[in-house]
Coordinates of C-alpha atoms in Angstrom, one line a residue:
M760 CA 11.8 -10.7 0.8
K761 CA 8.7 -8.6 1.1
R762 CA 8.9 -4.9 0.7
T763 CA 6.4 -2.0 0.7
L764 CA 6.5 1.2 -1.4
L765 CA 7.1 3.4 1.6
Y766 CA 10.3 1.4 2.5
V767 CA 11.9 0.5 -0.8
G768 CA 12.9 3.9 -2.2
S769 CA 15.5 3.7 -4.9
V770 CA 14.8 0.3 -6.5
F771 CA 11.1 1.1 -6.7
I772 CA 11.8 4.6 -8.0
L773 CA 13.7 3.2 -10.9
I774 CA 11.4 0.2 -11.6
L775 CA 8.3 2.3 -11.2
S776 CA 9.7 4.9 -13.5
A777 CA 8.4 2.5 -16.1
V778 CA 5.5 0.8 -14.2
T779 CA 3.8 4.0 -13.0
F780 CA 3.6 5.6 -16.4
I781 CA 0.8 3.6 -17.6
F782 CA -2.8 4.6 -18.6
V783 CA -4.2 6.0 -15.4
P784 CA -5.8 9.5 -15.4
A785 CA -3.8 11.8 -13.2
M786 CA -5.4 12.8 -9.8
L787 CA -4.2 16.3 -9.4
H788 CA -5.4 16.6 -5.7
G789 CA -6.7 20.1 -6.2
A790 CA -3.4 21.4 -7.5
P791 CA -3.6 24.0 -10.3
K792 CA -2.9 22.4 -13.7
G793 CA 0.3 23.4 -15.4
L794 CA 2.5 23.7 -12.2
V795 CA 6.1 23.1 -13.1
F796 CA 7.8 21.1 -10.4
G797 CA 11.3 21.3 -12.0
K798 CA 13.2 20.4 -15.1
Y799 CA 15.4 17.7 -16.5
D800 CA 17.9 18.7 -19.2
G801 CA 15.7 21.8 -19.9
K802 CA 12.5 19.7 -20.2
K803 CA 9.7 20.8 -17.8
I804 CA 8.4 18.3 -15.3
E805 CA 4.9 19.6 -15.3
L806 CA 1.6 18.6 -13.7
T807 CA -0.5 18.5 -16.9
Q808 CA -2.9 15.8 -17.9
G809 CA -1.1 13.0 -19.7
S810 CA 2.4 14.1 -18.8
E811 CA 4.7 11.5 -17.4
F812 CA 4.8 13.4 -14.1
A813 CA 1.0 13.7 -13.7
T814 CA 0.5 10.0 -14.6
S815 CA 3.2 9.0 -12.1
V816 CA 1.6 11.1 -9.4
A817 CA -1.7 9.4 -10.1
N818 CA -0.3 5.9 -9.9
F819 CA 1.9 6.5 -6.8
G820 CA -1.4 7.8 -5.3
D821 CA -3.0 4.4 -6.2
L822 CA -0.1 2.5 -4.6
Y823 CA -0.5 4.5 -1.4
K824 CA -4.3 3.8 -1.3
N825 CA -3.8 0.1 -2.0
Q826 CA -1.5 -0.1 1.0
G827 CA -4.2 1.5 3.2
Q828 CA -2.4 4.9 3.4
S829 CA -4.5 8.0 3.6
L830 CA -4.1 10.5 0.8
N831 CA -3.7 13.6 2.9
D832 CA -1.4 16.6 2.3
S833 CA 1.6 14.9 4.0
A834 CA 1.2 11.8 1.8
Y835 CA 0.9 13.9 -1.4
F836 CA 4.1 15.8 -0.5
Y837 CA 6.0 12.4 -0.6
I838 CA 4.0 11.3 -3.7
Y839 CA 5.1 14.4 -5.6
N840 CA 8.7 13.7 -4.6
F841 CA 8.5 10.1 -5.6
A842 CA 6.9 11.0 -8.9
F843 CA 9.5 13.7 -9.6
N844 CA 12.4 11.2 -9.0
A845 CA 10.7 8.6 -11.1
T846 CA 10.2 11.1 -13.9
V847 CA 13.8 12.2 -13.9
S848 CA 14.9 8.5 -14.0
Y849 CA 12.4 7.9 -16.9
L850 CA 13.5 10.9 -18.9
A851 CA 17.2 10.1 -18.4
G852 CA 16.7 6.5 -19.5
K853 CA 14.8 7.6 -22.6
D854 CA 17.5 10.0 -23.6
A855 CA 20.2 7.4 -23.1
V856 CA 18.4 4.8 -25.2
K857 CA 17.7 7.4 -27.9
A858 CA 21.4 8.4 -28.0
S859 CA 22.3 4.7 -28.5
G860 CA 20.1 4.4 -31.5
Y861 CA 18.2 1.5 -30.0
E862 CA 14.5 1.0 -31.0
P863 CA 12.2 -1.8 -29.9
T864 CA 11.4 -4.2 -32.7
A865 CA 7.9 -4.6 -34.1
T866 CA 7.8 -8.2 -32.8
S867 CA 8.7 -7.1 -29.2
I868 CA 6.0 -4.4 -29.3
S869 CA 3.4 -6.9 -30.5
R870 CA 4.4 -9.4 -27.8
A871 CA 4.1 -6.6 -25.2
M872 CA 0.6 -5.7 -26.5
L873 CA -0.7 -9.3 -26.3
P874 CA -1.8 -9.2 -22.7
Y875 CA -4.1 -6.2 -23.5
F876 CA -6.0 -8.2 -26.1
S877 CA -6.1 -11.7 -24.5
D878 CA -9.1 -13.6 -23.2
E879 CA -9.3 -15.2 -19.7
N880 CA -7.1 -18.1 -20.9
G881 CA -4.3 -15.9 -22.1
N882 CA -5.1 -16.4 -25.8
Y883 CA -5.2 -13.6 -28.3
S884 CA -8.7 -12.3 -28.9
A885 CA -9.4 -10.8 -32.3
K886 CA -12.9 -9.8 -30.9
L887 CA -11.3 -7.8 -28.1
Y888 CA -8.8 -6.2 -30.4
N889 CA -11.4 -5.2 -33.0
R890 CA -13.7 -3.8 -30.2
T891 CA -10.9 -1.5 -29.1
S892 CA -10.7 1.8 -31.0
E893 CA -7.8 2.5 -33.3
A894 CA -6.9 5.6 -31.3
T895 CA -6.7 3.5 -28.0
R896 CA -4.7 0.8 -29.8
N897 CA -2.2 3.4 -31.1
T898 CA -1.9 4.9 -27.6
I899 CA -1.2 1.6 -26.0
K900 CA 1.3 0.8 -28.8
K901 CA 3.2 4.1 -28.4
D902 CA 3.2 3.9 -24.7
L903 CA 4.6 0.3 -24.7
E904 CA 7.2 1.3 -27.2
N905 CA 8.4 4.0 -24.8
K906 CA 8.4 1.5 -21.9
L907 CA 10.3 -1.1 -23.8
A908 CA 13.0 1.5 -24.5
W909 CA 13.2 2.4 -20.9
T910 CA 13.3 -1.3 -19.9
R911 CA 16.3 -1.7 -22.3
Y912 CA 18.1 1.1 -20.4
Y913 CA 17.4 -0.4 -17.0
E914 CA 18.5 -3.9 -18.0
D915 CA 21.7 -2.6 -19.4
V916 CA 22.6 -0.8 -16.2
F917 CA 21.2 -3.1 -13.5
G918 CA 20.5 -6.4 -15.2
T919 CA 17.3 -8.3 -16.2
D920 CA 16.7 -9.8 -12.7
A921 CA 15.9 -6.4 -11.3
L922 CA 12.7 -6.3 -13.5
K923 CA 11.3 -9.6 -12.4
T924 CA 8.7 -10.0 -9.7
D925 CA 10.7 -12.6 -7.7
G926 CA 11.9 -11.0 -4.5
Y927 CA 11.2 -7.4 -5.4
F928 CA 7.4 -7.6 -5.8
E929 CA 6.7 -10.7 -3.7
G930 CA 3.6 -10.2 -1.7
L931 CA 3.2 -6.6 -2.9
T932 CA -0.6 -6.7 -3.6
C933 CA -0.7 -3.1 -4.6
L934 CA 1.1 -4.0 -7.9
Q935 CA -1.6 -6.4 -9.0
Y936 CA -3.2 -3.4 -10.6
Y937 CA -0.2 -3.3 -12.9
G938 CA -0.3 -7.0 -13.7
N939 CA -0.2 -6.6 -17.5
Y940 CA 3.0 -4.5 -17.3
V941 CA 4.6 -6.8 -14.8
Q942 CA 3.9 -9.6 -17.2
L943 CA 5.5 -7.6 -19.9
L944 CA 8.7 -7.2 -17.7
Q945 CA 8.7 -11.0 -17.1
I946 CA 8.4 -11.7 -20.8
E947 CA 11.2 -9.3 -21.8
G948 CA 13.4 -9.9 -18.8
T949 CA 15.0 -13.2 -20.0
G950 CA 18.6 -12.1 -20.6
K951 CA 20.2 -15.2 -19.0
L952 CA 22.9 -17.6 -20.2
G953 CA 22.9 -20.4 -17.6
K954 CA 23.3 -18.5 -14.3
N955 CA 24.9 -15.5 -15.8
S956 CA 23.0 -12.3 -16.7
F957 CA 23.7 -10.7 -20.1
F958 CA 23.5 -7.2 -18.8
G959 CA 23.9 -5.0 -15.7
L960 CA 26.5 -4.4 -13.0
K961 CA 28.2 -7.6 -11.9
T962 CA 28.8 -9.0 -8.4
S963 CA 31.3 -11.9 -8.0
D964 CA 30.5 -14.9 -5.9
A965 CA 33.4 -14.2 -3.6
E966 CA 32.1 -10.7 -3.0
T967 CA 28.6 -12.0 -2.2
E968 CA 30.1 -14.6 0.2
F969 CA 32.2 -11.9 1.9
L970 CA 29.2 -9.5 2.3
A971 CA 26.9 -12.3 3.6
N972 CA 29.5 -13.1 6.2
L973 CA 29.6 -9.6 7.6
G974 CA 26.4 -9.9 9.6
T975 CA 26.9 -13.4 10.9
A976 CA 29.1 -12.6 13.9
K977 CA 26.8 -11.3 16.7
R978 CA 27.2 -10.4 20.3
S979 CA 24.7 -10.0 23.2
F980 CA 24.9 -7.7 26.1
D981 CA 23.5 -6.7 29.5
L982 CA 22.9 -3.0 29.9
A983 CA 22.3 -0.5 32.7
A984 CA 21.3 3.1 31.9
W985 CA 21.0 6.5 33.6
D986 CA 19.2 9.5 32.1
K987 CA 22.0 12.1 32.0
T988 CA 19.5 14.9 32.5
N989 CA 18.5 13.5 35.9
Y990 CA 20.0 15.7 38.6
P991 CA 18.8 15.7 42.3
D992 CA 16.8 18.6 43.6
Q993 CA 19.4 19.3 46.3
E994 CA 22.2 19.6 43.8
V995 CA 20.0 22.0 41.7
I996 CA 19.3 24.1 44.8
M997 CA 23.0 24.3 45.8
Y998 CA 23.9 25.5 42.3
G999 CA 21.2 28.2 42.5
V1000 CA 22.5 29.4 45.8
D1001 CA 26.1 29.4 44.6
H1002 CA 25.2 31.3 41.4
Y1003 CA 22.4 33.5 42.7
E1004 CA 23.3 36.5 40.5
L1005 CA 22.3 34.5 37.4
F1006 CA 18.7 34.4 38.6
N1007 CA 18.1 38.0 39.6
K1008 CA 15.1 39.4 37.8
H1009 CA 14.9 42.9 36.3
D1010 CA 11.7 44.8 35.4
L1011 CA 12.7 46.5 32.1
S1012 CA 11.0 47.8 29.0
V1013 CA 12.7 47.8 25.6
I1014 CA 12.5 49.7 22.3
S1015 CA 14.2 47.8 19.4
L1016 CA 14.9 49.2 16.0
D1017 CA 17.0 47.9 13.1
D1018 CA 18.7 51.2 12.3
K1019 CA 21.2 52.7 14.7
A1020 CA 20.7 56.3 13.5
Q1021 CA 16.9 56.0 13.9
A1022 CA 17.4 54.6 17.4
E1023 CA 19.7 57.5 18.3
K1024 CA 17.2 60.0 17.0
L1025 CA 14.4 58.4 18.9
L1026 CA 16.4 58.4 22.1
G1027 CA 16.9 62.2 21.7
Q1028 CA 13.2 62.7 21.2
I1029 CA 12.4 60.7 24.4
K1030 CA 15.0 62.7 26.5
N1031 CA 13.5 65.9 25.1
N1032 CA 10.0 64.8 26.0
E1033 CA 8.9 65.0 22.4
V1034 CA 7.6 61.4 22.6
T1035 CA 6.9 59.2 25.6
F1036 CA 8.7 55.8 26.0
E1037 CA 5.3 54.1 25.8
D1038 CA 4.3 55.8 22.6
A1039 CA 7.7 55.0 21.1
I1040 CA 7.1 51.3 21.9
K1041 CA 3.7 51.3 20.2
E1042 CA 4.8 53.3 17.1
F1043 CA 8.4 52.3 16.4
S1044 CA 9.6 49.2 18.4
K1045 CA 10.2 45.9 16.5
K1046 CA 9.4 44.1 19.8
Y1047 CA 12.1 41.5 19.3
Y1048 CA 12.4 40.7 23.0
T1049 CA 9.0 41.9 24.3
G1050 CA 5.3 41.5 24.0
D1051 CA 3.1 44.4 22.8
D1052 CA 3.5 46.2 26.1
G1053 CA 7.3 46.5 25.6
K1054 CA 8.2 44.6 28.8
L1055 CA 11.3 42.5 28.5
S1056 CA 10.1 38.9 28.4
S1057 CA 13.3 37.0 29.3
N1058 CA 14.3 39.1 32.3
Y1059 CA 16.6 36.9 34.4
E1060 CA 20.2 38.2 34.4
Y1061 CA 21.5 35.2 32.4
Q1062 CA 18.9 35.8 29.8
I1063 CA 19.7 39.6 29.6
K1064 CA 23.3 38.6 29.2
E1065 CA 22.3 36.6 26.1
I1066 CA 20.5 39.6 24.7
I1067 CA 23.3 42.1 25.4
P1068 CA 26.6 40.3 24.7
G1069 CA 28.8 43.3 25.4
E1070 CA 30.1 43.1 29.0
E1071 CA 30.1 46.9 29.6
D1072 CA 26.7 47.4 28.0
F1073 CA 25.3 44.5 30.1
K1074 CA 26.6 46.1 33.3
S1075 CA 25.2 49.5 32.4
I1076 CA 21.7 48.0 31.9
I1077 CA 21.8 46.0 35.2
A1078 CA 22.8 49.2 37.0
L1079 CA 19.9 51.4 35.7
E1080 CA 17.9 53.1 38.4
K1081 CA 14.0 53.4 38.4
D1082 CA 12.8 55.3 35.3
E1083 CA 16.3 55.7 34.0
V1084 CA 16.7 55.2 30.2
S1085 CA 19.8 53.6 28.7
P1086 CA 21.9 54.8 25.8
V1087 CA 21.4 52.9 22.4
I1088 CA 22.7 49.4 22.9
Q1089 CA 23.5 46.9 20.1
A1090 CA 21.7 43.6 20.8
A1091 CA 22.7 40.1 19.9
N1092 CA 20.5 40.0 16.9
N1093 CA 22.2 43.2 15.6
S1094 CA 19.2 45.4 16.4
Y1095 CA 19.6 48.6 18.4
S1096 CA 17.7 48.8 21.7
I1097 CA 16.9 51.4 24.3
F1098 CA 16.2 50.1 27.8
R1099 CA 14.3 51.6 30.8
R1100 CA 14.0 50.3 34.3
N1101 CA 10.3 50.3 35.4
E1102 CA 10.7 49.7 39.1
K1103 CA 13.3 50.1 41.8
R1104 CA 16.0 47.5 41.7
D1105 CA 14.9 44.5 43.9
L1106 CA 17.9 43.2 45.6
N1107 CA 16.0 40.3 47.2
H1108 CA 17.4 37.3 45.4
L1109 CA 15.4 34.4 43.9
N1110 CA 14.1 31.9 46.5
V1111 CA 15.7 28.9 44.8
E1112 CA 13.8 26.3 46.8
K1113 CA 10.5 27.7 45.7
N1114 CA 11.7 28.3 42.1
I1115 CA 13.8 25.2 41.6
D1116 CA 12.5 24.8 38.0
V1117 CA 14.0 28.1 37.0
V1118 CA 17.5 26.9 38.0
R1119 CA 16.9 23.4 36.6
N1120 CA 15.8 24.9 33.2
Y1121 CA 19.0 26.9 33.2
L1122 CA 21.2 23.9 33.9
E1123 CA 19.5 21.8 31.2
S1124 CA 19.9 24.6 28.5
H1125 CA 23.3 26.1 29.6
E1126 CA 25.2 23.6 31.8
A1127 CA 24.1 20.2 30.6
G1128 CA 27.6 18.9 31.3
I1129 CA 27.1 19.2 35.1
S1130 CA 24.3 16.7 35.3
E1131 CA 26.1 14.5 32.7
E1132 CA 29.2 14.4 34.8
Y1133 CA 27.2 13.6 37.9
N1134 CA 25.6 10.6 36.2
V1135 CA 28.9 9.4 34.7
N1136 CA 30.4 9.3 38.1
I1137 CA 27.5 7.2 39.3
A1138 CA 28.0 4.9 36.3
K1139 CA 31.7 4.6 37.1
D1140 CA 30.9 3.4 40.6
F1141 CA 28.4 0.9 39.1
A1142 CA 30.9 -0.4 36.6
A1143 CA 33.4 -1.0 39.4
S1144 CA 30.8 -2.8 41.5
A1145 CA 29.7 -4.9 38.4
V1146 CA 33.3 -6.1 38.0
A1147 CA 33.8 -6.9 41.7
N1148 CA 30.3 -8.3 42.5
G1149 CA 28.7 -9.2 39.2
F1150 CA 26.3 -7.2 37.0
D1151 CA 23.1 -8.5 38.6
R1152 CA 24.2 -7.6 42.1
A1153 CA 25.4 -4.2 41.0
C1154 CA 22.0 -3.5 39.4
K1155 CA 20.3 -4.5 42.6
D1156 CA 22.5 -2.4 44.8
A1157 CA 22.2 0.7 42.5
K1158 CA 18.4 0.1 42.1
V1159 CA 18.7 0.2 38.3
T1160 CA 16.9 -2.2 35.8
K1161 CA 19.1 -4.6 33.9
V1162 CA 18.2 -4.7 30.2
S1163 CA 19.1 -7.9 28.2
V1164 CA 20.1 -7.0 24.7
P1165 CA 19.7 -9.8 22.1
A1166 CA 22.6 -10.6 19.9
F1167 CA 23.3 -8.2 17.0
A1168 CA 26.1 -7.7 14.5
L1169 CA 28.4 -4.7 14.2
S1170 CA 26.3 -2.5 11.8
Y1171 CA 27.1 1.1 11.3
G1172 CA 24.1 2.9 10.0
D1173 CA 21.8 -0.1 10.4
N1174 CA 23.0 -1.5 7.1
E1175 CA 20.6 -3.9 5.5
I1176 CA 23.4 -6.4 4.8
T1177 CA 24.8 -6.6 8.4
G1178 CA 21.4 -6.2 10.1
K1179 CA 20.0 -3.7 12.6
I1180 CA 20.5 -2.9 16.2
P1181 CA 17.4 -4.0 18.2
S1182 CA 15.0 -1.1 17.7
D1183 CA 12.7 -2.0 20.7
I1184 CA 15.4 -1.1 23.2
K1185 CA 15.0 2.6 23.8
E1186 CA 18.4 3.0 25.5
L1187 CA 20.1 2.0 22.2
Q1188 CA 18.4 4.7 20.1
G1189 CA 21.1 6.4 17.9
A1190 CA 23.6 3.6 18.5
A1191 CA 23.7 2.7 14.8
N1192 CA 25.3 6.0 13.9
N1193 CA 27.5 6.5 17.0
E1194 CA 31.0 5.3 15.9
N1195 CA 32.6 5.7 19.3
F1196 CA 29.9 3.7 21.0
L1197 CA 30.1 0.8 18.5
E1198 CA 33.9 0.7 18.7
K1199 CA 33.9 0.6 22.5
V1200 CA 31.1 -2.0 22.7
F1201 CA 32.5 -4.4 20.1
A1202 CA 36.0 -4.2 21.6
L1203 CA 34.7 -5.8 24.8
K1204 CA 35.7 -9.4 25.5
N1205 CA 33.1 -12.0 26.7
G1206 CA 32.2 -11.2 30.3
Q1207 CA 33.9 -7.8 30.2
V1208 CA 32.2 -4.7 31.6
S1209 CA 32.5 -1.4 29.7
E1210 CA 33.4 2.0 31.0
P1211 CA 30.5 4.5 31.1
L1212 CA 29.4 5.4 27.5
I1213 CA 27.3 8.4 26.5
L1214 CA 24.6 7.6 24.0
G1215 CA 21.9 10.2 23.3
N1216 CA 20.4 11.2 26.7
N1217 CA 21.7 8.2 28.5
V1218 CA 24.9 7.1 30.3
L1219 CA 25.3 3.4 29.7
V1220 CA 27.3 0.6 31.1
L1221 CA 27.3 -2.7 29.2
K1222 CA 28.6 -6.2 29.8
M1223 CA 29.2 -8.6 26.9
T1224 CA 27.3 -11.8 27.6
G1225 CA 27.9 -14.0 24.6
E1226 CA 29.0 -14.5 21.0
Q1227 CA 27.4 -16.4 18.2
K1228 CA 28.3 -17.2 14.6
E1229 CA 25.5 -17.8 12.1
A1230 CA 25.9 -19.9 9.0
V1231 CA 25.8 -18.3 5.5
T1232 CA 22.8 -19.7 3.6
D1233 CA 21.6 -19.5 0.0
E1234 CA 18.8 -17.3 1.3
S1235 CA 21.2 -14.9 3.0
K1236 CA 23.2 -14.7 -0.2
K1237 CA 20.1 -13.9 -2.2
A1238 CA 19.3 -11.2 0.3
V1239 CA 22.8 -9.7 -0.1
E1240 CA 22.4 -9.7 -3.9
A1241 CA 19.1 -7.9 -3.6
N1242 CA 20.6 -5.3 -1.2
V1243 CA 23.5 -4.7 -3.5
L1244 CA 21.1 -4.0 -6.3
S1245 CA 19.3 -1.6 -4.0
F1246 CA 22.6 0.2 -3.2
D1247 CA 23.4 0.4 -6.9
A1248 CA 20.0 1.9 -7.6
T1249 CA 20.4 4.3 -4.7
G1250 CA 23.8 5.4 -6.0
S1251 CA 22.4 5.8 -9.5
R1252 CA 19.5 7.9 -8.3
L1253 CA 21.7 10.1 -6.1
V1254 CA 24.1 10.8 -8.9
L1255 CA 21.4 11.5 -11.3
N1256 CA 19.5 13.8 -9.0
S1257 CA 22.6 15.8 -8.2
S1258 CA 23.3 16.4 -11.9
D1259 CA 23.3 19.9 -13.2
K1260 CA 20.6 18.7 -15.6
V1261 CA 18.1 18.4 -12.7
E1262 CA 16.2 21.3 -11.3
N1263 CA 14.1 20.1 -8.4
N1264 CA 11.5 22.6 -7.1
V1265 CA 9.0 20.2 -5.6
Q1266 CA 9.2 21.6 -2.1
Q1267 CA 8.8 25.2 -3.2
V1268 CA 5.9 24.4 -5.5
F1269 CA 4.1 22.3 -2.9
F1270 CA 4.2 24.8 -0.1
N1271 CA 4.2 28.1 -2.0
D1272 CA 1.7 27.2 -4.8
I1273 CA -0.4 24.3 -3.6
M1274 CA -0.6 24.6 0.2
A1275 CA -0.5 28.4 0.3
N1276 CA -3.3 28.8 -2.3
R1277 CA -5.5 26.2 -0.5
S1278 CA -5.3 28.2 2.8
K1279 CA -6.5 31.4 1.2

């Protein structure tokens, strides 16, 4: 089961909490040294040379590059987040092991150091050992002592298998760089008695069998779809004619202030000719609803109604005569506005046919249910035809394209165990998280046609075309076990990161201290 760093998430975060903290100079990507990205149990998670966090940033950067990813600002945002989570896991593991009183034995440390001083045949090389400075040897020893302690913690929680390369690292060439440490994990990860692990959360064979069976029952479908935003021009025009008052335009200028008393004072000055309306716009207006010229930008009646929610206030603004100034009006954003009509009221209503987009935009933003209902009714007629004449004939008569959906299992949230809904069928986007859709579709019997179903921007009618039952294999059981481990790791990370001990400021530091300073 091949996985990449960008997909794996929690399992890698935990495993790489050990793997990434190993002897690579931190690449700080132009970030000021000493930035504190947060804390764990009062300990600073700091971007300083040699810190666990900085080293983890460097090595996650290497993992990205080895996968062919560009180390741009976007990548580094994720790298800092990965590194922060890994550092939290690492520090928590160290604290847990320290509290237990466990210390790696001298023998286990020596065994872990062996790969660093071995020749090409894997044999210990006294020459290589003596050629390495004592300071470097001590650094390696101390580092591996810490890693062995962390490994003890991880094995106790998740079991020894999680630290082996089989399955988790298969085909992951980016980890070849860390070969020595992966070899260390293989040497230490031998806690087995027959088929049973000494340590870690346990999963029974019956549970594995049950979970493996969840994704074996699959169903296939035929599908027809209508974009629920599609609405004929003639229907749009009819709506515009019937609701013409919504699309009257008004030439208004506006002065907006945050303080009511200031607005009242300014209105008195305008009426007493102490200041002109234009000068008041330039000097005092916040221009919430206008450009620099003070002209109201959204000036159709339905837009003005949104700015002025009070019915009586709205009517008073619409009724203004040329050059007439309104009293102070409270606007929707709690500002206080003074309106003035610039031109004589134009009672010539909008030519809907020439301005159909104005009406269509209104319908899409304010009355989306109208076009949805229109398409649902079309889908209802289609479904009745499909029952009476067959799905293919109904598609031909309705001039819609039939989409054949390959078999998939009931899988809420695209769960890894039960499989995923086909991602290449655009009409099914969002289906994995739509409980109502999944309930209705999987309640169909073979050959049955559904009622119209709303999914995203589409109205769908589906026909169930077949059922199949796949066999549970040893390979599928192993996949379940791997996924259960991933879920356990995810749960562990979520609980840990939501702890009161964790203070995560990665986002603030990245945007406020790194990106903001770079743009200056």
